mmCIF file with all atom_site columns, C-alpha atoms in Angstrom:
data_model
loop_
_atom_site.group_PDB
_atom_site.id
_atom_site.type_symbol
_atom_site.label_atom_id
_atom_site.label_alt_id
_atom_site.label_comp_id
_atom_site.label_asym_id
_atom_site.label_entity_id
_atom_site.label_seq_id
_atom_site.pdbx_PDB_ins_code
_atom_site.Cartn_x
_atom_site.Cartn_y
_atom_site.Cartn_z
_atom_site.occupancy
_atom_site.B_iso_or_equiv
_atom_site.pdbx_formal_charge
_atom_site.auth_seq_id
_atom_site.auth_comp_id
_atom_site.auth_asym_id
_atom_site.auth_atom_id
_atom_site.pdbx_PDB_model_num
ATOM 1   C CA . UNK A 1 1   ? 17.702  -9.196  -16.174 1.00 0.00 ? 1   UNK A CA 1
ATOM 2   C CA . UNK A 1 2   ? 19.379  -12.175 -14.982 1.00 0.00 ? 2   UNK A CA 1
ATOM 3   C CA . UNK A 1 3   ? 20.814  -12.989 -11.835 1.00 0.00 ? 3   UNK A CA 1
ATOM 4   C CA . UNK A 1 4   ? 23.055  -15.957 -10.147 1.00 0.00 ? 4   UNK A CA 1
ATOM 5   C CA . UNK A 1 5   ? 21.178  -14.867 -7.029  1.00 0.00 ? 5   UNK A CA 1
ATOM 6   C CA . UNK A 1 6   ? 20.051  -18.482 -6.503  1.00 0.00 ? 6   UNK A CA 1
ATOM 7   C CA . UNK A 1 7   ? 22.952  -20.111 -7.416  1.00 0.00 ? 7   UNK A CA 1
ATOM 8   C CA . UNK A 1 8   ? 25.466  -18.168 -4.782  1.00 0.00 ? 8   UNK A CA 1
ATOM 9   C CA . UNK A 1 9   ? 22.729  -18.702 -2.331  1.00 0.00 ? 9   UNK A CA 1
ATOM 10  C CA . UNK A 1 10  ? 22.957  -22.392 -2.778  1.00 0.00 ? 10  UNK A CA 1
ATOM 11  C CA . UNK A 1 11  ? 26.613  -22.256 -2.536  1.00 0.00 ? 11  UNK A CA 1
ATOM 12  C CA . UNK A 1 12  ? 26.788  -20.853 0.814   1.00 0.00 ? 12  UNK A CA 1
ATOM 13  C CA . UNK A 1 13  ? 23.544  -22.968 1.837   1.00 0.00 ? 13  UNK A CA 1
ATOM 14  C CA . UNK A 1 14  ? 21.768  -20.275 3.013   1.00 0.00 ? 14  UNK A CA 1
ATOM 15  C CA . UNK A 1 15  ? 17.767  -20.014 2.988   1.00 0.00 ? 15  UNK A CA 1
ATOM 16  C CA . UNK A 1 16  ? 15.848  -17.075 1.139   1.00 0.00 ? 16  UNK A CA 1
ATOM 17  C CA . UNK A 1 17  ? 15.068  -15.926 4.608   1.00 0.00 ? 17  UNK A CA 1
ATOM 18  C CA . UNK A 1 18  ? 18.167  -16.190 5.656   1.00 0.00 ? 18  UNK A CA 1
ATOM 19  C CA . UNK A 1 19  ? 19.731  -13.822 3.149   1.00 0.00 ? 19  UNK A CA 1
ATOM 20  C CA . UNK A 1 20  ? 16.659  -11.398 3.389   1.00 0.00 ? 20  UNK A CA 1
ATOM 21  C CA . UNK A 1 21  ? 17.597  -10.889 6.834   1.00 0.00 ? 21  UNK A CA 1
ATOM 22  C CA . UNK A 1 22  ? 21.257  -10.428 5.860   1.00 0.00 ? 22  UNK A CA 1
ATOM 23  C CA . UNK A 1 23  ? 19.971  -7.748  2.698   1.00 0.00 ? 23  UNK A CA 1
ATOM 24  C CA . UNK A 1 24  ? 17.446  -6.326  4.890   1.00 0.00 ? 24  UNK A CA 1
ATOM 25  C CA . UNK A 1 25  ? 14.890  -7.070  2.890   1.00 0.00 ? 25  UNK A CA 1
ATOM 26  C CA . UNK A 1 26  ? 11.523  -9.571  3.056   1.00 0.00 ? 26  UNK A CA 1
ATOM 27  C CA . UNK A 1 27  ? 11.797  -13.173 1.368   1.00 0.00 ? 27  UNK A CA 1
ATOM 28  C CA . UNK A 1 28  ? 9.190   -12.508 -0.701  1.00 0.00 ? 28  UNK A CA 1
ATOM 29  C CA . UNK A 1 29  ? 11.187  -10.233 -2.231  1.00 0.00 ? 29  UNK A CA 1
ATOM 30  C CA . UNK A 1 30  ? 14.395  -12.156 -2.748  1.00 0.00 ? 30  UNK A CA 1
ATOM 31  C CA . UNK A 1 31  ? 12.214  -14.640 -4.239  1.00 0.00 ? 31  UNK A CA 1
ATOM 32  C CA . UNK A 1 32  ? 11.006  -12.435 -7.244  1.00 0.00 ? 32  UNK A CA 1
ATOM 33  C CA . UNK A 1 33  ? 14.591  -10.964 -7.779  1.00 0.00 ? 33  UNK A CA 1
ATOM 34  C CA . UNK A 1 34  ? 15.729  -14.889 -8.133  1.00 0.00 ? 34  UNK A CA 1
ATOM 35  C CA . UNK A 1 35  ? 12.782  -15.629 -10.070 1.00 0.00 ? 35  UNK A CA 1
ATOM 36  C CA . UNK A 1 36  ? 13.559  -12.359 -11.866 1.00 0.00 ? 36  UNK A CA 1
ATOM 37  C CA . UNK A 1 37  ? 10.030  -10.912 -11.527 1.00 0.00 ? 37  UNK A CA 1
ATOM 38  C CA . UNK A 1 38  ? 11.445  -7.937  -9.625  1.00 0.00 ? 38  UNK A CA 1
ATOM 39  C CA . UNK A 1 39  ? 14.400  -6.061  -11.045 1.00 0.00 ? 39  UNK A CA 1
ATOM 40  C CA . UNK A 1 40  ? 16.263  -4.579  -7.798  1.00 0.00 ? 40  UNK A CA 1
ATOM 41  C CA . UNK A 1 41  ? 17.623  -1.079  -7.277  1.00 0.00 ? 41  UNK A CA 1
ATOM 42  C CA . UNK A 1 42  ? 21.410  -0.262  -7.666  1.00 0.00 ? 42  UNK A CA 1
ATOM 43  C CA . UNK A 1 43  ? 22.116  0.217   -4.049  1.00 0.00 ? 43  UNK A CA 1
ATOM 44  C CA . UNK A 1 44  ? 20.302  -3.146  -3.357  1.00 0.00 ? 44  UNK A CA 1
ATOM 45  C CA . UNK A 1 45  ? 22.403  -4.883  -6.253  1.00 0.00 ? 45  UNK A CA 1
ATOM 46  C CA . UNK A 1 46  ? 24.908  -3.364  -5.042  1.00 0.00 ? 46  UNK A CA 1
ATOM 47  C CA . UNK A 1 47  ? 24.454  -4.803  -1.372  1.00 0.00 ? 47  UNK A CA 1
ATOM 48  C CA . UNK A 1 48  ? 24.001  -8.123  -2.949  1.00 0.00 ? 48  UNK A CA 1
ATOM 49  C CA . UNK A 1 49  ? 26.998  -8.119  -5.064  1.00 0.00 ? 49  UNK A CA 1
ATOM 50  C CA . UNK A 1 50  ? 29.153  -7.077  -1.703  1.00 0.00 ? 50  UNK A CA 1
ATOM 51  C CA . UNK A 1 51  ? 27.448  -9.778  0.463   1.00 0.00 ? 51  UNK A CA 1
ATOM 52  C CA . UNK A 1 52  ? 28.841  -12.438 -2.074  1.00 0.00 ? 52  UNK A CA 1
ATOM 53  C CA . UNK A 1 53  ? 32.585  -10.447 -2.549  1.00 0.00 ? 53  UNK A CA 1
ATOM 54  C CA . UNK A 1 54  ? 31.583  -10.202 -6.141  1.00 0.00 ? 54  UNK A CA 1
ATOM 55  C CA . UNK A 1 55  ? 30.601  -6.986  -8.771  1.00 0.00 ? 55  UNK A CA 1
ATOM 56  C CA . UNK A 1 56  ? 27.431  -6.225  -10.002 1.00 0.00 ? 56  UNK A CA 1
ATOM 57  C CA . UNK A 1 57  ? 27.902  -7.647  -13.238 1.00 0.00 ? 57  UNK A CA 1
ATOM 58  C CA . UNK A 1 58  ? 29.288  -10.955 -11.730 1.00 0.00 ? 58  UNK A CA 1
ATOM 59  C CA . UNK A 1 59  ? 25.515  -11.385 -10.190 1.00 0.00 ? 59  UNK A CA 1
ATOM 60  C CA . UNK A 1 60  ? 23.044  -9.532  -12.096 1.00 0.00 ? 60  UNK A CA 1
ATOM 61  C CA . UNK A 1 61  ? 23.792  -9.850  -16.215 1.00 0.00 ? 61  UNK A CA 1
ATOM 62  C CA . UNK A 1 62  ? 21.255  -8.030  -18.357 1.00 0.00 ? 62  UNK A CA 1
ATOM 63  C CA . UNK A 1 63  ? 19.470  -10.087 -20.924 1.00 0.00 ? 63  UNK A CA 1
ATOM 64  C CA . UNK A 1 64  ? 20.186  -9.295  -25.062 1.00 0.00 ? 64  UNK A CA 1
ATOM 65  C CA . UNK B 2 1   ? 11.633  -9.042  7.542   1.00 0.00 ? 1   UNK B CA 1
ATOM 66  C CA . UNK B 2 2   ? 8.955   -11.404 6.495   1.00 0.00 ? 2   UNK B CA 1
ATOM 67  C CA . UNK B 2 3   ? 6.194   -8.231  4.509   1.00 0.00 ? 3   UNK B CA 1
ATOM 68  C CA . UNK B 2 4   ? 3.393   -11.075 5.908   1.00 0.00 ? 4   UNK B CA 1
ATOM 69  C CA . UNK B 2 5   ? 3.375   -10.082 9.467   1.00 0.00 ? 5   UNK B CA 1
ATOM 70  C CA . UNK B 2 6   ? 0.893   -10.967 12.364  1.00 0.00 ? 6   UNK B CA 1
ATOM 71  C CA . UNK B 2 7   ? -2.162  -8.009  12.153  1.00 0.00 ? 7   UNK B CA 1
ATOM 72  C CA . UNK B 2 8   ? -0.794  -7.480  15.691  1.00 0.00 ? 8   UNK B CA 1
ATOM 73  C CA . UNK B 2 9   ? 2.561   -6.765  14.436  1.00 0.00 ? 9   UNK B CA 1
ATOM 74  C CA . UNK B 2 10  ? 1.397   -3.625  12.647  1.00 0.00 ? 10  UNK B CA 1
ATOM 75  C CA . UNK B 2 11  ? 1.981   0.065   14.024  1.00 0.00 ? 11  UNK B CA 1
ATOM 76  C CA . UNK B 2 12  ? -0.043  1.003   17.077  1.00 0.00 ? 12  UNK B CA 1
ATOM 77  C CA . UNK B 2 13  ? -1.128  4.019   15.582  1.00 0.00 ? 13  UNK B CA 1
ATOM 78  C CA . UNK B 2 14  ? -2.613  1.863   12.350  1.00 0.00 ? 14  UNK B CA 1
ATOM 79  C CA . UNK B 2 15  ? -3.804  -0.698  13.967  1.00 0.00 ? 15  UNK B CA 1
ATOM 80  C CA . UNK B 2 16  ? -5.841  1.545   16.705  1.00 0.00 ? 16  UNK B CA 1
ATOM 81  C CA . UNK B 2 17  ? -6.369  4.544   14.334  1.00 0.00 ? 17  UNK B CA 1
ATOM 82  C CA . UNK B 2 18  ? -8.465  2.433   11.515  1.00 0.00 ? 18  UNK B CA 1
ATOM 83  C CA . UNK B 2 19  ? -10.999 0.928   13.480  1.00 0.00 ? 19  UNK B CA 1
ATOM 84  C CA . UNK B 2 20  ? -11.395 4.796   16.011  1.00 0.00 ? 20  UNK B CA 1
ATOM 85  C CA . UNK B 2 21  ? -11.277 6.184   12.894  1.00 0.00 ? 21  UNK B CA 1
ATOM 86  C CA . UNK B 2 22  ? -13.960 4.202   10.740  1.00 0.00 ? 22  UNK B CA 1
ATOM 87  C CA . UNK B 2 23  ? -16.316 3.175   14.051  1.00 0.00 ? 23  UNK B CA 1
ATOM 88  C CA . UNK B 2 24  ? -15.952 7.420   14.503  1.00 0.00 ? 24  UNK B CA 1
ATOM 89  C CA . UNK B 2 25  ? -16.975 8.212   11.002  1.00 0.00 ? 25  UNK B CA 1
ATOM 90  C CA . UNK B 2 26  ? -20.183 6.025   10.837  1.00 0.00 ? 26  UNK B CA 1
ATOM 91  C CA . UNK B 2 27  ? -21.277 6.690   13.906  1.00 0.00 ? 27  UNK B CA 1
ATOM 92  C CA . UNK B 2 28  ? -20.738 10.542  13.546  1.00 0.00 ? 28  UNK B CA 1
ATOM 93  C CA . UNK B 2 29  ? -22.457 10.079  9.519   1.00 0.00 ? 29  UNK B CA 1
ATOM 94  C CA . UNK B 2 30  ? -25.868 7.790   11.149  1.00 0.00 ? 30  UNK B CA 1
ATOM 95  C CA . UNK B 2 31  ? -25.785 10.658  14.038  1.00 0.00 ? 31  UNK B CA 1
ATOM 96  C CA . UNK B 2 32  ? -26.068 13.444  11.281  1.00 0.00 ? 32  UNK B CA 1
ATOM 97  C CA . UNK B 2 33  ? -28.521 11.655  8.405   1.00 0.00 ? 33  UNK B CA 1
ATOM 98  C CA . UNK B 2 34  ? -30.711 10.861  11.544  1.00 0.00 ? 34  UNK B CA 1
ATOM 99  C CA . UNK B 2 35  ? -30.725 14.173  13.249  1.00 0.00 ? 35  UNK B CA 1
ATOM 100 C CA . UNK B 2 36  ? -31.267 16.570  10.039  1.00 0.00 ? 36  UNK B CA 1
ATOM 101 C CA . UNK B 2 37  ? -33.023 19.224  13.123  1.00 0.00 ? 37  UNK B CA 1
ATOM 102 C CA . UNK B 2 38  ? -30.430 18.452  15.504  1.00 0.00 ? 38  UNK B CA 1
ATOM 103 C CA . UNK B 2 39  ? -27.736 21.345  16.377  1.00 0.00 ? 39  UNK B CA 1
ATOM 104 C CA . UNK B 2 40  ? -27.160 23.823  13.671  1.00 0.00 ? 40  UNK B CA 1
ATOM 105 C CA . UNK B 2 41  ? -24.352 25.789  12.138  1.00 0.00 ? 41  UNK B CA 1
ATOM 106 C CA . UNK B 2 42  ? -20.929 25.369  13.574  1.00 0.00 ? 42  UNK B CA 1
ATOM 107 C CA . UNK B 2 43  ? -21.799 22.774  16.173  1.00 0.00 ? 43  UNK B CA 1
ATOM 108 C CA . UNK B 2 44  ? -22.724 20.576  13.261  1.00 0.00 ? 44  UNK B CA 1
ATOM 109 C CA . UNK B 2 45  ? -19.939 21.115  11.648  1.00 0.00 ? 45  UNK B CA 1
ATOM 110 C CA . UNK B 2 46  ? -17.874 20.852  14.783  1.00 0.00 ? 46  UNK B CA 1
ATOM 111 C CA . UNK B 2 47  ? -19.448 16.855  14.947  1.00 0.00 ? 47  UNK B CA 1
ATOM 112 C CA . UNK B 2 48  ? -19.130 15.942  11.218  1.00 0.00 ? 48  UNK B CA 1
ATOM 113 C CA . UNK B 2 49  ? -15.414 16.667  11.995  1.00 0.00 ? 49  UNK B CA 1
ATOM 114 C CA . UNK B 2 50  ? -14.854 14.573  14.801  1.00 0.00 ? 50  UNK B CA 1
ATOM 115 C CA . UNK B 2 51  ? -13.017 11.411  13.005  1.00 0.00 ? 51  UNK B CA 1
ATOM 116 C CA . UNK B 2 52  ? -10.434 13.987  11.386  1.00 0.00 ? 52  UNK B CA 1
ATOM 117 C CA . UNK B 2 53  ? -7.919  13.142  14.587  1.00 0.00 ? 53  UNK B CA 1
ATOM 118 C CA . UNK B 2 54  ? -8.900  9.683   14.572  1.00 0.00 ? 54  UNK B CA 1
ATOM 119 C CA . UNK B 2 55  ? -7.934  9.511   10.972  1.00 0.00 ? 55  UNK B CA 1
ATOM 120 C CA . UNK B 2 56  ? -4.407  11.877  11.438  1.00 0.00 ? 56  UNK B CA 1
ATOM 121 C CA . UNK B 2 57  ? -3.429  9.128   14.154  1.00 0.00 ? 57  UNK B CA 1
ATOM 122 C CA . UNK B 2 58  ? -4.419  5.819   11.058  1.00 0.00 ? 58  UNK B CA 1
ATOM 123 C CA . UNK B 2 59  ? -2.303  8.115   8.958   1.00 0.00 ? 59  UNK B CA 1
ATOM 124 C CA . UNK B 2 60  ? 1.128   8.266   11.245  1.00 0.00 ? 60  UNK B CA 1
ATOM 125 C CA . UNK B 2 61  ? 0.744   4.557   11.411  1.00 0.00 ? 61  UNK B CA 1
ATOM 126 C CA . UNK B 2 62  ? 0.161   4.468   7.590   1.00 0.00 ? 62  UNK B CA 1
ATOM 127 C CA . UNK B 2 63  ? 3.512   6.510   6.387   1.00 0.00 ? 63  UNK B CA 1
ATOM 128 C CA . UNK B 2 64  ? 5.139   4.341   9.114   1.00 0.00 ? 64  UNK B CA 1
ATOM 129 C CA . UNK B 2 65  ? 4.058   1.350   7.865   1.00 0.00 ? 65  UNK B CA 1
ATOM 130 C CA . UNK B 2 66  ? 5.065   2.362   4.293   1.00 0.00 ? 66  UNK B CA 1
ATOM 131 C CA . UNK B 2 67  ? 8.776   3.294   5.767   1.00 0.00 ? 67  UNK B CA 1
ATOM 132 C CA . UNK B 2 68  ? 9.371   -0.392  7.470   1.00 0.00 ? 68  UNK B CA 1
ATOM 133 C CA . UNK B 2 69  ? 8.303   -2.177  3.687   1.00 0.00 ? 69  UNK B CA 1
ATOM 134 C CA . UNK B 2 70  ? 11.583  -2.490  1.293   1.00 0.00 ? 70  UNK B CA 1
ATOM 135 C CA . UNK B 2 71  ? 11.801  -1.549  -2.141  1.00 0.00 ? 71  UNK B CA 1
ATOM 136 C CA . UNK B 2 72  ? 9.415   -4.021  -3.702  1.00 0.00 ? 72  UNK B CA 1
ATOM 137 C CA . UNK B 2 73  ? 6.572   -3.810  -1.470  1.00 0.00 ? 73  UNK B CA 1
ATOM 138 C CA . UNK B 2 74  ? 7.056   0.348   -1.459  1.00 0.00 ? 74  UNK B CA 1
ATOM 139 C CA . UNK B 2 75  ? 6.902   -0.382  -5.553  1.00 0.00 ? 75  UNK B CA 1
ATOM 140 C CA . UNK B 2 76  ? 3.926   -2.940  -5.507  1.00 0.00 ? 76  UNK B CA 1
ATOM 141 C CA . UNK B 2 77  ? 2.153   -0.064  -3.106  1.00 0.00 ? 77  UNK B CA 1
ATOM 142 C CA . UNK B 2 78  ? 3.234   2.909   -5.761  1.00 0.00 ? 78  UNK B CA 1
ATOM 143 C CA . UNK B 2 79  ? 1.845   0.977   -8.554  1.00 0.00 ? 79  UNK B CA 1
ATOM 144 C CA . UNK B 2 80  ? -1.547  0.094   -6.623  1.00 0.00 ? 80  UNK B CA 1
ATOM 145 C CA . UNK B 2 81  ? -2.233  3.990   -5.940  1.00 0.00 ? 81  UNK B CA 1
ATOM 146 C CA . UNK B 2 82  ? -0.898  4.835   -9.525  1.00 0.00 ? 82  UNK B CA 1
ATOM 147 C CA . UNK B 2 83  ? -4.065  3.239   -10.817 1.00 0.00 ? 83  UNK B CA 1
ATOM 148 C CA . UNK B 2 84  ? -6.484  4.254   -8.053  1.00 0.00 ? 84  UNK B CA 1
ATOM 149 C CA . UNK B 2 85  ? -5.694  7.925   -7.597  1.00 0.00 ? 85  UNK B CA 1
ATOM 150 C CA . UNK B 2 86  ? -6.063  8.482   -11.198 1.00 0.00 ? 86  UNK B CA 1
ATOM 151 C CA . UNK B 2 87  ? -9.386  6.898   -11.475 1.00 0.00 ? 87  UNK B CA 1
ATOM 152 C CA . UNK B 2 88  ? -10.721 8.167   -8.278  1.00 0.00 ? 88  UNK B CA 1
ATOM 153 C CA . UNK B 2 89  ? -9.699  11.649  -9.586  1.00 0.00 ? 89  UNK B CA 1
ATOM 154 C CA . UNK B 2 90  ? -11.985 10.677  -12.996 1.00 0.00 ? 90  UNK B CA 1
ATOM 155 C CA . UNK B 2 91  ? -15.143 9.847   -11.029 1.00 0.00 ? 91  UNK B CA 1
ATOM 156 C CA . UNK B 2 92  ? -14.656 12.755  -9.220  1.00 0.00 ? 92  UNK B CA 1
ATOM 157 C CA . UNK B 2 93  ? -14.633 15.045  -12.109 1.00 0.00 ? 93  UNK B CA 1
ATOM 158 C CA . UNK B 2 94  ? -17.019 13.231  -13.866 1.00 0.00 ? 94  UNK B CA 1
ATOM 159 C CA . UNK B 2 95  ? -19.201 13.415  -10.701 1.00 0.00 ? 95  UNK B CA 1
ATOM 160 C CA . UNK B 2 96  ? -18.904 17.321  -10.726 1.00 0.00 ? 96  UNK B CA 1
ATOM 161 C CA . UNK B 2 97  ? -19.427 17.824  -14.338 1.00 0.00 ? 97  UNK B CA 1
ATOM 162 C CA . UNK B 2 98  ? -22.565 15.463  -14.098 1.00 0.00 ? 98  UNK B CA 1
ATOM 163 C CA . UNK B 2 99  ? -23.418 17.855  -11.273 1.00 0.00 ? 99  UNK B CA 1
ATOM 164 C CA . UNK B 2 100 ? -22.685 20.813  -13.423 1.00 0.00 ? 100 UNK B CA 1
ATOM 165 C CA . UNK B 2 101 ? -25.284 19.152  -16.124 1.00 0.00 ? 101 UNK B CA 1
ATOM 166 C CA . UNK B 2 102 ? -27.966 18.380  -13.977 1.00 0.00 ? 102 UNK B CA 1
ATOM 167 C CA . UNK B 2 103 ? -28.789 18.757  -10.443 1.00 0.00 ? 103 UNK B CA 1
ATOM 168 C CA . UNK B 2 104 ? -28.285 15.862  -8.079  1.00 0.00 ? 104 UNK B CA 1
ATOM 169 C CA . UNK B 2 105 ? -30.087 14.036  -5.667  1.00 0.00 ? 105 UNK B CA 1
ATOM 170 C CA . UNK B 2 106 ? -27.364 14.004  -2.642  1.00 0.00 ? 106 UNK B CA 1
ATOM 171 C CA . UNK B 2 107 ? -28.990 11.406  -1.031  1.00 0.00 ? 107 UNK B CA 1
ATOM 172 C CA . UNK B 2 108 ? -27.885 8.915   -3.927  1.00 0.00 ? 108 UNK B CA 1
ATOM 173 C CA . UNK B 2 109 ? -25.548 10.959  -5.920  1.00 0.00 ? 109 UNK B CA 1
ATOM 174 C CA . UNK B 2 110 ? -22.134 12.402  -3.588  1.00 0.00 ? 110 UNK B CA 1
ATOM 175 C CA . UNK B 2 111 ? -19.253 12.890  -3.342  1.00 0.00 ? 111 UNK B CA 1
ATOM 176 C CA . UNK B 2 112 ? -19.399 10.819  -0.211  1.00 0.00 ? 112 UNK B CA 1
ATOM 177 C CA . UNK B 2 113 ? -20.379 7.833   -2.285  1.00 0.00 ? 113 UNK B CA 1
ATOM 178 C CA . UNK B 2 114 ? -17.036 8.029   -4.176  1.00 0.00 ? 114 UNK B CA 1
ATOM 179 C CA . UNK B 2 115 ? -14.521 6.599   -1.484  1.00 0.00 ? 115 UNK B CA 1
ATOM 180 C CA . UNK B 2 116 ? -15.710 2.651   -2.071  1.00 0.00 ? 116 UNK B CA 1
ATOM 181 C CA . UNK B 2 117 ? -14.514 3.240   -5.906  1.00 0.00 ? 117 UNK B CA 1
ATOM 182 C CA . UNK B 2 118 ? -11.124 4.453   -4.647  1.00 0.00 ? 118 UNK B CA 1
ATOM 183 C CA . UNK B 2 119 ? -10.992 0.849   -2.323  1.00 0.00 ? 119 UNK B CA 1
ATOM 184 C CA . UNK B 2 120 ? -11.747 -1.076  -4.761  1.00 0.00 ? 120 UNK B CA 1
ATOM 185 C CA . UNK B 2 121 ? -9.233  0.493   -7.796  1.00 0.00 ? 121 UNK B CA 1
ATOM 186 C CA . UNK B 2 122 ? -6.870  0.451   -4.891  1.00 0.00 ? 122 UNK B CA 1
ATOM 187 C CA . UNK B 2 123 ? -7.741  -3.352  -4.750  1.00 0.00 ? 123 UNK B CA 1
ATOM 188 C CA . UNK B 2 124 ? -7.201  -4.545  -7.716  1.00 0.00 ? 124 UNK B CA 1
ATOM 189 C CA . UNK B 2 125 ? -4.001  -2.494  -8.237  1.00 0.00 ? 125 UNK B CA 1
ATOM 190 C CA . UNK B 2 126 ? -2.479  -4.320  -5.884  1.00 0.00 ? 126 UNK B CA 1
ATOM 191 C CA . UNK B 2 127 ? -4.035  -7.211  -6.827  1.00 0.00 ? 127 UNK B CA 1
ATOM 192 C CA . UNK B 2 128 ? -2.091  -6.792  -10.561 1.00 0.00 ? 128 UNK B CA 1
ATOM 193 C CA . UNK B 2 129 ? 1.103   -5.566  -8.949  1.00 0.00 ? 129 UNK B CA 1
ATOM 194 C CA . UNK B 2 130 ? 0.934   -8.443  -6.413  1.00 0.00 ? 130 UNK B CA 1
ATOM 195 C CA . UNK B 2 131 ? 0.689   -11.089 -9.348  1.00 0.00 ? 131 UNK B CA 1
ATOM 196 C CA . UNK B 2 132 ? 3.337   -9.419  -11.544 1.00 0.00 ? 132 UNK B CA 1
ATOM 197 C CA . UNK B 2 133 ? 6.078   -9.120  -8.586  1.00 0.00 ? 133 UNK B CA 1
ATOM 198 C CA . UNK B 2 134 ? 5.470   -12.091 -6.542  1.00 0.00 ? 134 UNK B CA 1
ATOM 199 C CA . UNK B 2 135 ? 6.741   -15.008 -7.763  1.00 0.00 ? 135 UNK B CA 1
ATOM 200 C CA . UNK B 2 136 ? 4.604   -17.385 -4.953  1.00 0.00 ? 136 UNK B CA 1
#
């Protein structure tokens, strides 16, 4: 799957940890969903996608 | 959140319950193999299951543990007991049907013996969940 994650992040100049603490989650794992190494859960893709105002689809995209 | 927390920051209950637990269990297992004449028959028994609190308080602090981690770690913990309960479940059978072949010597052949095998398949499933999930 892949994601804008790290893009949107940039945008709003935030730091992995930084949105971790907003997702409730650990860096680490913010760092494998950006490096796409961990596929995240619909309620946390969901939380992400609401976080950034955007859908689902507008962050995560699956790969063909 | 930051999963690579201070030892200190662990649960209580974990943190105290592991070493009670394990310092109870040796102690209580060099107490028995060295007293084979010592009390008999339920007092025995009564002392081999002395650690079985110790270990009920490591477990609290385990589950809680397991409750504070988020989605990936909980995964990267499933898939490190998906491959050692499976094989410490196979050298546990195979253990009993050896046993069913031929007599054992329980001094080197126990189920006792059987508990490092589970650390270590726990080890290196984690070890290959670790390296597939973390990116650093």
């Amino acid at each position: 799957m892949k994601t804008r994650l790290r893009e949107l992040r940039a945008e709003r100049g935030w730091s992995q940890a930084e949105l971790a603490e907003r997702l409730g989650v650990s860096r680490q794992t913010v760092n494998s969903i950006e490096t796409e190494r961990y596929e995240p859960s619909l309620s946390l893709a969901f939380r992400v996608a609401a976080l950034f105002g955007a859908t689902v689809e507008q962050v995560f995209q699956p790969t063909t | 959140m930051d999963n690579r927390r201070p030892l200190r920051s662990l649960h209580p209950m974990l943190l105290w319950g592991f070493p009670l637990w394990a310092g109870t269990y040796f102690a209580v297992r060099v107490w028995l193999e060295g007293n084979p004449g010592g009390p008999e028959g339920m007092s025995r028994i009564l002392v081999a299951l002395l650690p079985l609190p110790f270990f009920l308080v490591m477990l609290f602090g385990l589950v809680t543990e397991v409750r504070r981690m988020d989605e990936m770690h909980r995964r990267i913990q499933f898939e490190a007991l998906a491959v050692a309960f499976p094989v410490t479940l196979v050298l546990i059978m195979t253990l009993g049907l050896v046993e069913v072949a031929q007599p054992l010597d329980a001094r080197n052949w126990s189920f006792r013996h059987i508990w490092p095998f589970l650390v270590l398949a726990y080890s290196i499933g984690l070890a290959f969940a670790m390296r597939r999930y973390h990116a650093e």
